[in-house]
Coordinates of C-alpha atoms in Angstrom, one line a residue:
R1 CA -26.8 -6.4 -19.0
E2 CA -27.0 -10.2 -18.5
L3 CA -30.8 -10.0 -18.2
L4 CA -31.2 -7.9 -21.3
A5 CA -29.0 -10.2 -23.3
R6 CA -31.0 -13.3 -22.2
V7 CA -34.4 -11.8 -23.3
G8 CA -33.1 -10.1 -26.4
C9 CA -34.2 -6.5 -25.8
G10 CA -32.5 -3.2 -25.2
A11 CA -32.2 -0.8 -22.3
G12 CA -35.0 1.3 -23.7
S13 CA -37.5 -1.4 -23.1
L14 CA -36.3 -1.8 -19.5
R15 CA -36.7 1.9 -18.9
A16 CA -40.2 1.8 -20.3
L17 CA -41.2 -1.0 -17.9
A18 CA -39.7 0.9 -15.0
Q19 CA -41.6 4.1 -15.9
A20 CA -44.8 2.0 -16.1
G21 CA -44.1 0.7 -12.6
L22 CA -43.9 -2.9 -13.7
V23 CA -40.3 -3.4 -12.6
A24 CA -38.0 -1.8 -10.1
I25 CA -34.3 -1.1 -10.9
T26 CA -31.9 -1.1 -8.0
K27 CA -28.2 -0.7 -7.9
K28 CA -26.2 -3.4 -6.2
P29 CA -22.4 -2.9 -5.5
R30 CA -20.3 -5.1 -7.7
E31 CA -17.4 -7.0 -6.0
R32 CA -14.2 -6.9 -8.0
I33 CA -13.2 -10.5 -7.1
E34 CA -12.7 -12.7 -10.1
F35 CA -10.4 -15.5 -8.8
H36 CA -12.2 -18.7 -7.7
E37 CA -11.0 -21.6 -5.6
A38 CA -12.9 -24.6 -4.5
P39 CA -13.2 -25.0 -0.7
K40 CA -10.9 -27.5 0.9
V41 CA -11.1 -29.5 4.2
I42 CA -7.6 -29.0 5.7
T43 CA -6.1 -30.9 8.6
L44 CA -3.3 -28.9 10.2
T45 CA 0.1 -30.4 10.5
A46 CA 1.7 -30.6 14.0
G47 CA 3.8 -27.5 13.3
Q48 CA 0.8 -25.5 12.1
Q49 CA -1.2 -26.6 15.2
R50 CA 1.6 -25.4 17.6
A51 CA 2.0 -22.1 15.8
L52 CA -1.8 -21.5 15.9
E53 CA -2.0 -22.4 19.6
A54 CA 0.6 -19.8 20.4
I55 CA -1.1 -17.1 18.4
V56 CA -4.5 -18.0 19.8
Q57 CA -3.1 -17.8 23.4
A58 CA -2.0 -14.3 22.7
L59 CA -5.4 -13.4 21.1
T60 CA -7.3 -14.8 24.1
P61 CA -8.2 -12.0 26.6
A62 CA -6.3 -12.2 29.9
P63 CA -8.4 -13.5 32.8
S64 CA -7.8 -10.4 34.9
P65 CA -5.9 -7.1 34.9
I66 CA -3.4 -8.5 37.4
D67 CA -1.9 -10.7 34.5
E68 CA -1.3 -7.7 32.2
P69 CA 2.4 -7.1 33.1
R70 CA 3.4 -10.7 32.5
E71 CA 4.9 -11.7 29.2
R72 CA 2.6 -14.3 27.7
G73 CA 2.4 -15.9 24.3
G74 CA 4.8 -13.4 22.7
R75 CA 3.5 -10.4 24.5
Q76 CA 6.0 -7.7 25.4
A77 CA 5.1 -4.2 26.8
G78 CA 1.5 -4.5 25.5
V79 CA 2.6 -5.8 22.0
R80 CA 2.2 -9.4 20.9
T81 CA 4.4 -10.0 17.9
F82 CA 5.2 -13.4 16.3
L83 CA 7.5 -14.2 13.4
L84 CA 6.1 -17.2 11.6
H85 CA 9.1 -18.6 9.7
G86 CA 7.8 -21.4 7.4
I87 CA 9.4 -23.0 4.4
N88 CA 7.6 -22.7 1.0
N89 CA 4.3 -24.7 0.9
S90 CA 4.3 -25.2 4.7
G91 CA 0.8 -23.8 5.2
K92 CA 1.3 -20.3 6.6
T93 CA -1.9 -19.0 5.0
E94 CA -4.0 -21.6 6.8
V95 CA -2.5 -20.5 10.1
Y96 CA -3.5 -16.9 9.2
I97 CA -7.0 -18.0 8.4
R98 CA -7.5 -19.9 11.7
A99 CA -6.0 -17.0 13.7
C100 CA -8.4 -14.6 12.0
Q101 CA -11.3 -16.9 12.8
H102 CA -10.4 -16.9 16.5
A103 CA -10.2 -13.1 16.5
L104 CA -13.6 -12.8 14.9
E105 CA -15.1 -15.3 17.4
H106 CA -14.0 -12.9 20.1
N107 CA -15.8 -10.0 18.5
G108 CA -12.6 -8.6 16.9
Q109 CA -11.4 -7.5 13.5
A110 CA -8.2 -8.3 11.5
I111 CA -6.0 -6.8 8.9
V112 CA -4.2 -9.1 6.5
L113 CA -1.5 -7.6 4.3
V114 CA 0.3 -8.9 1.1
P115 CA 3.1 -7.1 -0.7
E116 CA 1.8 -7.3 -4.3
I117 CA -1.6 -6.7 -5.8
S118 CA -1.2 -10.0 -7.8
L119 CA -1.4 -12.0 -4.5
T120 CA -4.8 -10.5 -3.4
P121 CA -7.2 -12.5 -5.7
Q122 CA -5.9 -15.9 -4.6
L123 CA -5.7 -14.8 -1.0
I124 CA -9.2 -13.3 -1.2
A125 CA -10.6 -16.6 -2.6
R126 CA -9.1 -18.5 0.3
F127 CA -10.5 -16.1 2.9
R128 CA -13.9 -15.9 1.2
N129 CA -14.3 -19.7 1.6
Y130 CA -14.1 -19.2 5.3
F131 CA -15.5 -15.8 6.0
G132 CA -17.9 -14.9 3.0
A133 CA -18.9 -11.3 2.9
K134 CA -17.0 -10.4 6.2
I135 CA -13.9 -9.4 4.2
A136 CA -13.1 -5.9 2.7
V137 CA -10.5 -5.4 0.1
Y138 CA -7.9 -2.6 -0.3
H139 CA -5.6 -2.3 -3.4
S140 CA -4.9 0.0 -6.3
G141 CA -7.1 -2.1 -8.7
L142 CA -10.2 -0.8 -7.0
T143 CA -12.1 2.4 -8.0
D144 CA -12.4 5.2 -5.5
A145 CA -16.1 4.3 -5.0
E146 CA -15.2 0.6 -4.2
R147 CA -12.4 1.7 -1.8
A148 CA -14.8 4.0 0.0
R149 CA -17.5 1.3 0.3
H150 CA -15.0 -1.2 1.8
W151 CA -13.7 1.5 4.2
Q152 CA -17.3 2.2 5.4
R153 CA -18.0 -1.5 5.8
L154 CA -15.0 -1.9 8.1
K155 CA -15.7 1.2 10.1
N156 CA -19.3 0.2 10.9
G157 CA -18.4 -3.4 11.6
E158 CA -20.2 -4.9 8.6
A159 CA -16.8 -6.3 7.4
Q160 CA -14.4 -7.8 10.0
I161 CA -11.3 -8.5 7.9
A162 CA -9.4 -6.1 5.7
I163 CA -7.2 -7.7 3.0
G164 CA -4.9 -5.6 0.9
V165 CA -1.5 -4.1 0.1
R166 CA 0.5 -1.5 2.0
A167 CA -2.2 1.2 2.5
A168 CA -4.6 -1.4 4.1
I169 CA -2.5 -1.0 7.3
F170 CA -4.6 2.2 7.9
A171 CA -7.9 0.4 7.5
P172 CA -10.5 1.7 10.1
C173 CA -10.9 -1.3 12.4
P174 CA -12.3 -0.1 15.7
K175 CA -12.2 -3.7 17.2
L176 CA -8.7 -4.6 15.9
K177 CA -7.3 -7.7 17.4
L178 CA -5.0 -9.2 14.8
I179 CA -2.6 -7.8 12.1
V180 CA -1.0 -10.3 9.7
I181 CA 1.9 -9.2 7.4
D182 CA 2.5 -12.0 4.8
E183 CA 5.9 -12.1 3.0
E184 CA 7.0 -9.6 5.7
H185 CA 10.5 -9.3 4.1
E186 CA 9.3 -7.5 1.0
S187 CA 10.6 -4.0 0.2
T188 CA 7.2 -2.9 -1.1
Y189 CA 6.0 -2.6 2.4
K190 CA 8.2 0.5 2.7
Q191 CA 6.8 3.7 1.2
D192 CA 9.9 5.5 0.0
D193 CA 8.8 7.8 -2.7
T194 CA 6.2 10.0 -1.1
V195 CA 5.4 11.6 2.2
P196 CA 4.7 10.2 4.7
R197 CA 7.6 7.7 4.4
Y198 CA 6.8 4.6 6.5
H199 CA 7.3 0.9 6.8
V200 CA 4.1 -1.2 7.2
R201 CA 5.8 -3.3 9.9
D202 CA 6.5 -0.2 12.1
V203 CA 2.9 1.1 11.7
A204 CA 1.6 -2.4 12.6
L205 CA 3.6 -2.6 15.7
K206 CA 2.5 0.9 16.8
R207 CA -1.2 0.1 16.1
A208 CA -0.8 -3.1 18.1
Q209 CA 0.8 -1.2 21.0
L210 CA -2.1 1.3 21.0
T211 CA -4.9 -1.3 20.6
G212 CA -3.5 -4.4 22.3
A213 CA -3.7 -6.3 19.0
T214 CA -1.5 -9.3 18.1
V215 CA 1.0 -9.0 15.1
V216 CA 2.0 -12.0 13.0
L217 CA 4.9 -11.5 10.5
G218 CA 5.1 -14.4 8.1
S219 CA 7.8 -15.4 5.6
A220 CA 9.8 -18.3 4.2
T221 CA 12.8 -15.9 4.0
P222 CA 12.4 -13.4 6.9
S223 CA 14.2 -10.0 6.8
I224 CA 17.5 -10.1 8.6
E225 CA 16.1 -7.6 11.1
S226 CA 13.0 -9.6 11.9
Y227 CA 14.9 -12.9 12.4
F228 CA 17.4 -11.1 14.6
H229 CA 14.6 -9.7 16.8
A230 CA 13.0 -13.2 17.0
R231 CA 16.3 -14.8 18.0
H232 CA 16.8 -12.1 20.7
G233 CA 13.4 -12.2 22.3
R234 CA 11.7 -9.0 20.9
Y235 CA 9.5 -11.3 18.7
R236 CA 8.4 -14.9 19.4
L237 CA 9.7 -17.3 16.7
L238 CA 7.3 -19.9 15.3
E239 CA 8.7 -22.3 12.8
L240 CA 7.0 -24.5 10.1
T241 CA 9.6 -27.0 8.8
E242 CA 7.5 -29.4 6.8
R243 CA 5.4 -29.1 3.7
V244 CA 1.6 -29.5 4.1
V245 CA 1.8 -32.0 1.2
P246 CA 4.6 -34.5 1.8
T247 CA 6.3 -34.0 -1.5
Q248 CA 10.0 -33.6 -2.3
P249 CA 11.3 -30.0 -2.7
P250 CA 12.2 -29.0 -6.2
T251 CA 15.6 -29.9 -7.6
I252 CA 17.7 -26.8 -8.3
K253 CA 20.3 -26.4 -11.0
I254 CA 22.7 -23.4 -11.5
I255 CA 23.6 -22.4 -15.0
D256 CA 26.7 -20.3 -15.8
M257 CA 25.7 -17.5 -18.2
R258 CA 29.1 -15.8 -18.5
D259 CA 29.5 -16.7 -22.2
R260 CA 25.8 -16.5 -23.1
K261 CA 24.1 -13.7 -25.1
N262 CA 20.5 -15.0 -25.2
L263 CA 18.4 -14.7 -22.1
L264 CA 17.4 -18.4 -22.3
S265 CA 20.2 -20.9 -22.0
P266 CA 20.1 -24.1 -24.1
I267 CA 19.4 -26.1 -21.0
L268 CA 16.5 -23.9 -19.9
R269 CA 15.0 -24.0 -23.5
A270 CA 15.2 -27.8 -23.5
K271 CA 13.5 -28.0 -20.0
I272 CA 10.7 -25.7 -21.2
E273 CA 10.1 -27.8 -24.3
Q274 CA 10.0 -31.0 -22.2
R275 CA 7.4 -29.5 -19.7
L276 CA 5.2 -28.2 -22.6
K277 CA 5.1 -31.7 -24.1
N278 CA 4.0 -33.0 -20.7
N279 CA 1.2 -30.4 -20.5
E280 CA 2.8 -28.9 -17.5
Q281 CA 3.2 -25.2 -16.8
I282 CA 6.3 -22.9 -16.5
I283 CA 7.1 -19.6 -14.8
L284 CA 10.0 -17.5 -16.0
F285 CA 11.1 -14.9 -13.5
L286 CA 13.1 -11.8 -14.4
N287 CA 13.1 -8.8 -12.0
R288 CA 13.8 -6.1 -14.5
L289 CA 11.3 -4.2 -16.7
G290 CA 11.7 -3.2 -20.3
Y291 CA 13.8 -4.7 -23.1
S292 CA 17.4 -3.6 -22.3
I293 CA 19.6 -0.5 -22.2
A294 CA 21.1 1.1 -25.3
I295 CA 24.8 1.7 -25.9
C296 CA 26.2 3.7 -28.8
R297 CA 28.6 1.5 -30.9
R298 CA 30.5 4.6 -32.1
C299 CA 31.2 6.5 -28.9
R300 CA 30.4 3.7 -26.4
Q301 CA 28.2 6.0 -24.3
T302 CA 25.2 4.6 -22.6
V303 CA 22.1 6.5 -23.7
K304 CA 20.9 8.4 -20.6
C305 CA 18.1 10.7 -19.5
P306 CA 19.1 14.4 -19.8
H307 CA 17.2 15.2 -16.7
C308 CA 18.1 12.3 -14.4
Q309 CA 21.4 11.0 -15.9
I310 CA 20.4 7.4 -15.6
A311 CA 20.4 4.8 -18.4
L312 CA 17.2 4.9 -20.5
T313 CA 15.3 1.6 -20.8
V314 CA 14.6 0.3 -24.3
Y315 CA 11.0 -0.5 -25.1
M316 CA 11.2 -2.3 -28.4
H317 CA 7.5 -2.6 -28.9
E318 CA 7.0 1.2 -28.8
Q319 CA 10.4 1.7 -30.5
E320 CA 11.5 4.2 -27.9
L321 CA 13.8 4.6 -24.9
R322 CA 12.2 5.7 -21.6
C323 CA 13.3 7.1 -18.3
R324 CA 11.8 5.1 -15.4
Y325 CA 12.0 8.1 -13.1
C326 CA 10.7 11.1 -15.0
G327 CA 9.1 9.5 -18.0
Y328 CA 11.4 11.2 -20.6
T329 CA 11.2 9.4 -23.9
L330 CA 13.5 9.3 -26.9
K331 CA 12.6 7.7 -30.2
M332 CA 15.0 5.1 -31.5
P333 CA 17.5 4.8 -32.9
R334 CA 19.8 7.8 -32.2
C335 CA 22.6 8.5 -29.6
R336 CA 22.1 11.8 -27.7
S337 CA 25.9 12.2 -27.4
C338 CA 27.1 11.9 -31.0
G339 CA 23.9 11.4 -33.0
S340 CA 24.8 8.0 -34.3
T341 CA 22.1 5.5 -35.2
E342 CA 24.4 2.5 -34.4
L343 CA 23.0 1.4 -31.1
V344 CA 23.6 -1.9 -29.4
F345 CA 21.3 -3.3 -26.7
E346 CA 22.8 -4.9 -23.6
G347 CA 21.2 -6.5 -20.6
G348 CA 17.6 -7.7 -20.7
G349 CA 14.2 -7.1 -19.1
T350 CA 10.8 -8.7 -19.2
E351 CA 9.9 -7.3 -22.7
R352 CA 13.1 -8.8 -24.2
L353 CA 12.3 -12.1 -22.5
E354 CA 8.8 -12.0 -23.8
L355 CA 10.1 -11.5 -27.4
E356 CA 12.7 -14.3 -27.0
V357 CA 10.0 -16.7 -25.7
H358 CA 7.7 -15.9 -28.6
K359 CA 10.5 -16.4 -31.1
T360 CA 11.6 -19.7 -29.5
F361 CA 8.1 -21.1 -28.8
P362 CA 5.9 -19.3 -31.4
H363 CA 2.9 -21.7 -31.0
I364 CA 2.4 -21.6 -27.2
N365 CA -0.1 -19.5 -25.2
F366 CA 1.9 -17.4 -22.8
R367 CA 1.6 -14.1 -21.0
R368 CA 3.9 -11.4 -19.6
M369 CA 2.9 -10.1 -16.2
D370 CA 4.6 -7.0 -14.8
S371 CA 3.6 -3.5 -13.7
E372 CA 3.9 -2.1 -17.2
S373 CA 2.1 -4.9 -19.2
V374 CA -0.9 -5.5 -17.0
R375 CA -3.7 -3.0 -17.0
R376 CA -5.8 -2.1 -13.9
G377 CA -8.1 -5.0 -12.9
E378 CA -6.3 -7.6 -15.2
H379 CA -4.3 -9.4 -12.4
A380 CA -7.1 -11.8 -11.3
A381 CA -8.2 -12.7 -14.9
I382 CA -4.6 -13.6 -15.9
L383 CA -4.0 -15.7 -12.8
E384 CA -7.3 -17.4 -13.2
A385 CA -6.5 -18.3 -16.9
F386 CA -3.1 -19.6 -15.8
R387 CA -4.7 -21.7 -13.0
Q388 CA -7.2 -23.2 -15.5
G389 CA -4.3 -24.1 -17.9
Q390 CA -5.4 -21.6 -20.6
I391 CA -1.9 -20.0 -20.3
Q392 CA 1.0 -22.4 -20.5
L393 CA 3.9 -20.1 -19.6
L394 CA 4.0 -17.0 -17.4
V395 CA 6.8 -14.4 -17.8
G396 CA 7.1 -11.7 -15.1
T397 CA 8.8 -9.8 -12.3
Q398 CA 8.5 -10.3 -8.6
M399 CA 4.8 -9.8 -9.1
I400 CA 4.7 -13.6 -10.0
G401 CA 7.6 -14.6 -7.8
L402 CA 5.8 -14.5 -4.5
G403 CA 3.1 -16.6 -2.7
L404 CA 1.2 -17.9 -5.7
D405 CA 0.1 -21.5 -5.6
F406 CA -0.4 -23.4 -8.9
P407 CA 0.0 -27.2 -8.6
N408 CA 0.7 -27.7 -12.3
V409 CA 3.8 -25.5 -12.3
T410 CA 6.7 -27.9 -12.4
L411 CA 9.4 -25.6 -13.9
V412 CA 10.6 -22.2 -12.7
G413 CA 13.3 -20.4 -14.6
I414 CA 15.1 -17.6 -12.8
V415 CA 16.4 -16.0 -15.9
S416 CA 19.0 -13.7 -14.3
A417 CA 19.8 -14.1 -10.6
D418 CA 22.2 -11.1 -11.0
T419 CA 19.7 -8.3 -11.4
L420 CA 19.7 -7.6 -7.6
L421 CA 23.1 -9.1 -6.7
D422 CA 24.8 -6.3 -8.7
F423 CA 22.7 -3.5 -7.1
P424 CA 24.7 -1.0 -5.0
D425 CA 22.9 -1.6 -1.7
F426 CA 23.9 -3.4 1.5
R427 CA 20.7 -5.5 1.2
A428 CA 21.6 -6.8 -2.3
G429 CA 22.7 -10.2 -1.0
E430 CA 19.6 -10.5 1.2
R431 CA 17.2 -9.5 -1.7
T432 CA 18.9 -12.0 -4.0
F433 CA 18.6 -14.8 -1.6
Q434 CA 14.9 -14.0 -0.9
L435 CA 13.9 -13.6 -4.5
I436 CA 15.6 -16.8 -5.6
S437 CA 14.1 -18.7 -2.7
Q438 CA 10.6 -17.3 -3.2
A439 CA 10.6 -17.8 -7.0
A440 CA 11.9 -21.4 -6.5
G441 CA 9.0 -22.0 -4.1
R442 CA 6.5 -21.8 -7.0
A443 CA 7.7 -25.1 -8.5
G444 CA 6.5 -28.5 -7.5
R445 CA 3.6 -27.5 -5.2
G446 CA 1.4 -30.3 -6.5
E447 CA 1.9 -34.0 -7.0
R448 CA 4.4 -33.7 -9.8
P449 CA 8.0 -33.0 -9.0
G450 CA 9.4 -29.5 -9.5
E451 CA 12.6 -28.2 -11.0
V452 CA 14.3 -24.8 -10.7
I453 CA 16.9 -23.4 -13.2
I454 CA 19.0 -20.5 -11.8
Q455 CA 20.9 -18.6 -14.5
T456 CA 23.7 -16.4 -13.3
R457 CA 27.0 -14.8 -14.3
H458 CA 28.2 -15.5 -10.7
P459 CA 27.7 -19.3 -10.3
D460 CA 30.2 -19.6 -7.4
N461 CA 28.8 -16.6 -5.4
E462 CA 28.1 -17.7 -1.8
I463 CA 24.6 -16.1 -1.8
I464 CA 23.6 -17.9 -5.0
Q465 CA 24.9 -21.2 -3.6
L466 CA 23.0 -20.8 -0.3
A467 CA 19.8 -19.8 -2.1
A468 CA 20.1 -22.9 -4.3
A469 CA 20.5 -25.0 -1.2
Q470 CA 17.5 -23.3 0.4
D471 CA 19.5 -22.9 3.6
Y472 CA 18.1 -19.8 5.3
R473 CA 19.9 -20.4 8.6
A474 CA 23.3 -20.6 7.0
F475 CA 22.5 -17.5 5.0
Y476 CA 21.4 -15.6 8.1
K477 CA 24.7 -16.6 9.9
H478 CA 26.7 -15.3 6.9
E479 CA 24.7 -12.1 6.6
I480 CA 24.4 -11.1 10.3
A481 CA 28.2 -11.4 10.8
L482 CA 28.7 -9.1 7.8
R483 CA 26.1 -6.6 9.1
E484 CA 27.7 -6.5 12.5
A485 CA 31.2 -6.0 11.1
L486 CA 30.1 -3.1 8.9
G487 CA 27.6 -1.5 11.2
Y488 CA 24.4 -2.1 9.3
P489 CA 20.9 -2.9 10.6
P490 CA 19.9 -4.4 12.9
F491 CA 22.9 -3.0 14.8
T492 CA 22.2 0.5 13.6
T493 CA 19.4 2.4 11.8
I494 CA 20.2 3.7 8.4
I495 CA 19.0 7.2 7.5
F496 CA 19.5 8.7 4.1
V497 CA 19.6 12.5 4.0
T498 CA 19.3 13.8 0.4
V499 CA 20.0 17.4 -0.6
E500 CA 18.8 18.5 -4.0
H501 CA 19.1 21.8 -5.9
R502 CA 19.1 23.0 -9.6
N503 CA 22.6 24.3 -9.1
E504 CA 25.0 21.4 -8.7
A505 CA 27.6 23.3 -6.7
K506 CA 24.9 24.6 -4.3
A507 CA 23.6 21.2 -3.7
H508 CA 27.1 19.9 -2.8
E509 CA 27.8 22.9 -0.6
Q510 CA 24.6 22.4 1.4
A511 CA 25.2 18.7 1.8
N512 CA 28.7 19.5 3.3
R513 CA 27.3 22.1 5.7
L514 CA 24.7 19.5 6.9
K515 CA 27.3 16.9 7.4
E516 CA 29.5 19.2 9.5
R517 CA 26.6 20.1 11.7
L518 CA 25.5 16.5 12.2
E519 CA 29.0 15.4 13.1
V520 CA 29.1 18.1 15.8
R521 CA 25.8 16.7 17.2
K522 CA 27.3 13.1 17.3
V523 CA 24.2 11.4 16.0
G524 CA 26.2 8.5 14.6
E525 CA 28.6 7.8 11.8
V526 CA 27.9 10.2 8.9
L527 CA 29.1 9.0 5.4
G528 CA 29.3 11.2 2.3
P529 CA 28.2 13.3 0.7
A530 CA 28.1 11.1 -2.3
R531 CA 26.1 11.4 -5.5
A532 CA 22.6 10.0 -5.0
L533 CA 21.0 7.3 -7.2
P534 CA 19.9 8.8 -9.5
Y535 CA 22.2 11.8 -9.3
R536 CA 20.0 14.0 -11.6
L537 CA 16.3 13.8 -11.1
R538 CA 13.9 16.0 -13.0
G539 CA 16.6 18.5 -13.6
R540 CA 17.9 18.8 -10.0
S541 CA 21.3 17.6 -8.7
R542 CA 21.2 15.3 -5.7
W543 CA 23.8 14.7 -3.0
Q544 CA 23.3 12.1 -0.3
L545 CA 24.5 11.6 3.3
M546 CA 24.2 8.2 4.9
L547 CA 23.8 8.2 8.7
K548 CA 24.4 5.0 10.7
A549 CA 22.4 6.0 13.8
L550 CA 22.8 4.3 17.1
S551 CA 19.7 5.7 18.8
E552 CA 16.0 6.5 18.0
S553 CA 16.7 10.2 18.7
A554 CA 18.9 10.5 15.7
Q555 CA 15.9 11.2 13.3
K556 CA 14.7 14.1 15.5
A557 CA 18.3 15.5 15.6
V558 CA 18.5 15.3 11.8
W559 CA 15.3 17.3 11.3
E560 CA 16.4 19.9 14.0
T561 CA 19.6 20.4 12.1
V562 CA 17.9 20.7 8.7
T563 CA 15.6 23.3 10.2
E564 CA 18.4 25.3 11.8
L565 CA 20.2 25.5 8.4
K566 CA 16.9 26.4 6.7
L567 CA 17.2 23.5 4.2
A568 CA 13.7 22.0 4.8
D569 CA 12.6 22.8 1.2
S570 CA 15.6 21.0 -0.4
V571 CA 16.2 18.0 1.9
T572 CA 14.6 14.6 2.1
V573 CA 15.0 12.4 5.1
N574 CA 14.4 8.6 4.7
V575 CA 14.7 6.3 7.6
D576 CA 15.4 2.6 6.8
P577 CA 15.4 3.1 3.0
Q578 CA 14.4 0.2 0.9
L579 CA 16.2 0.7 -2.5

């Protein structure tokens, strides 16, 4: 198309030339990589060098079979696993690159995983500077043909590094020597919604055990389980405690939102205006989709999905309410309970934030970036436009809260730190700490100082305070004591057993029978049955048991019990659920 445009003719002329034998038309695969980054000469810090040397030692083949049983460089029972705990902007990616380089020099292959598709363009650009066409890409933004081509390139050895999201852990690497899981704490590494249900970390450790590969788990805010294993010798802990650029960490301010109705506090609005005047960039982070939820002013009922019984999310642009589980939609504005058109909207998601930003700053160029507003293949183009300064402000969910490096971003606003803190899950505190810390890490990565504004209805909450202080060790100490007292991972394994049936009474009765049988087998503490979240899903009632298992044999015992009771068609078993 570029050639035709330059010479000013159409495709018909080109076909005529080809038929005459004057030109040959060949098809060349198009790479879907649109993010560009200039190569940099990087000198490792002392911490990076120490971490790299430890990983390289594990990657280096043992001199003789006699040395195999010895634990060396993080090796345990044939598995070499490192936890690379580095503060934001400490250069973890450069350690990954150098480790991959060493693996390739020894005729090996590597898999590098990121939790979000938005992170792949920037990471690919970094790796391409070092490895050129030796990389292959895996993520949902590719077509089936592109995915198949990358798969074949890895399998035949043409490509030596697989980069991608969760599914890339299964990339065909016959000479696998290294697996890197960046932002290893992220819940998106767990596949919960479809079979097979697996966690990328578990698959990586198993592949490493089978192949002798080395595993590197990297994060500024490691999962409690991984940090626990590192402190107790199952993994080897490597720490990066200094920034690669000797700049001050961003200043962090907590704003009390208990008496505020707007999503943007006056302080945050003023900070945004100041940064815009200075030609600096801003990221506003809110980990909730949609506009808000709808409540009827007359009967005070939350408008819920009739099939799933969860609050419908308001989408103001489409003038509809939508169920995030089954897709049920309801045109506004009418209450399903009493028929009233007097609906009020409470809470707020990224769509509402987008509208508020547009109303407050009508003349700026900004973009919303979340799973519902970004079409397939758009991630790289949006991030490139932001990097070049064409976009002044970015609004989004965790898609923009992780790993991205934009030196001109000097202000990050965490619009509501409560979206995860209020969630009914034992990991709520951990997720809140991680998301605040990671989002805050996007500010002040260049020469200009950064600032972070945390808006919350719980300003005195200990988790919020620890996240603002960026004190991971104090947070871990607080959280691990709580987990041990309550019998949560890493001291047990959580297994959710969900029974569903179209008949509500039948589902409850089956869940009780299952609980009685599991208690007889003494597989661990069995809690419930309680209503699952969501309780109604696609017209079926759901009851859930939570098992705190003390041994790895518990999962097998659960399935044996389900089979004995002939409940396999109505039961879902989820080990280590990530809500």
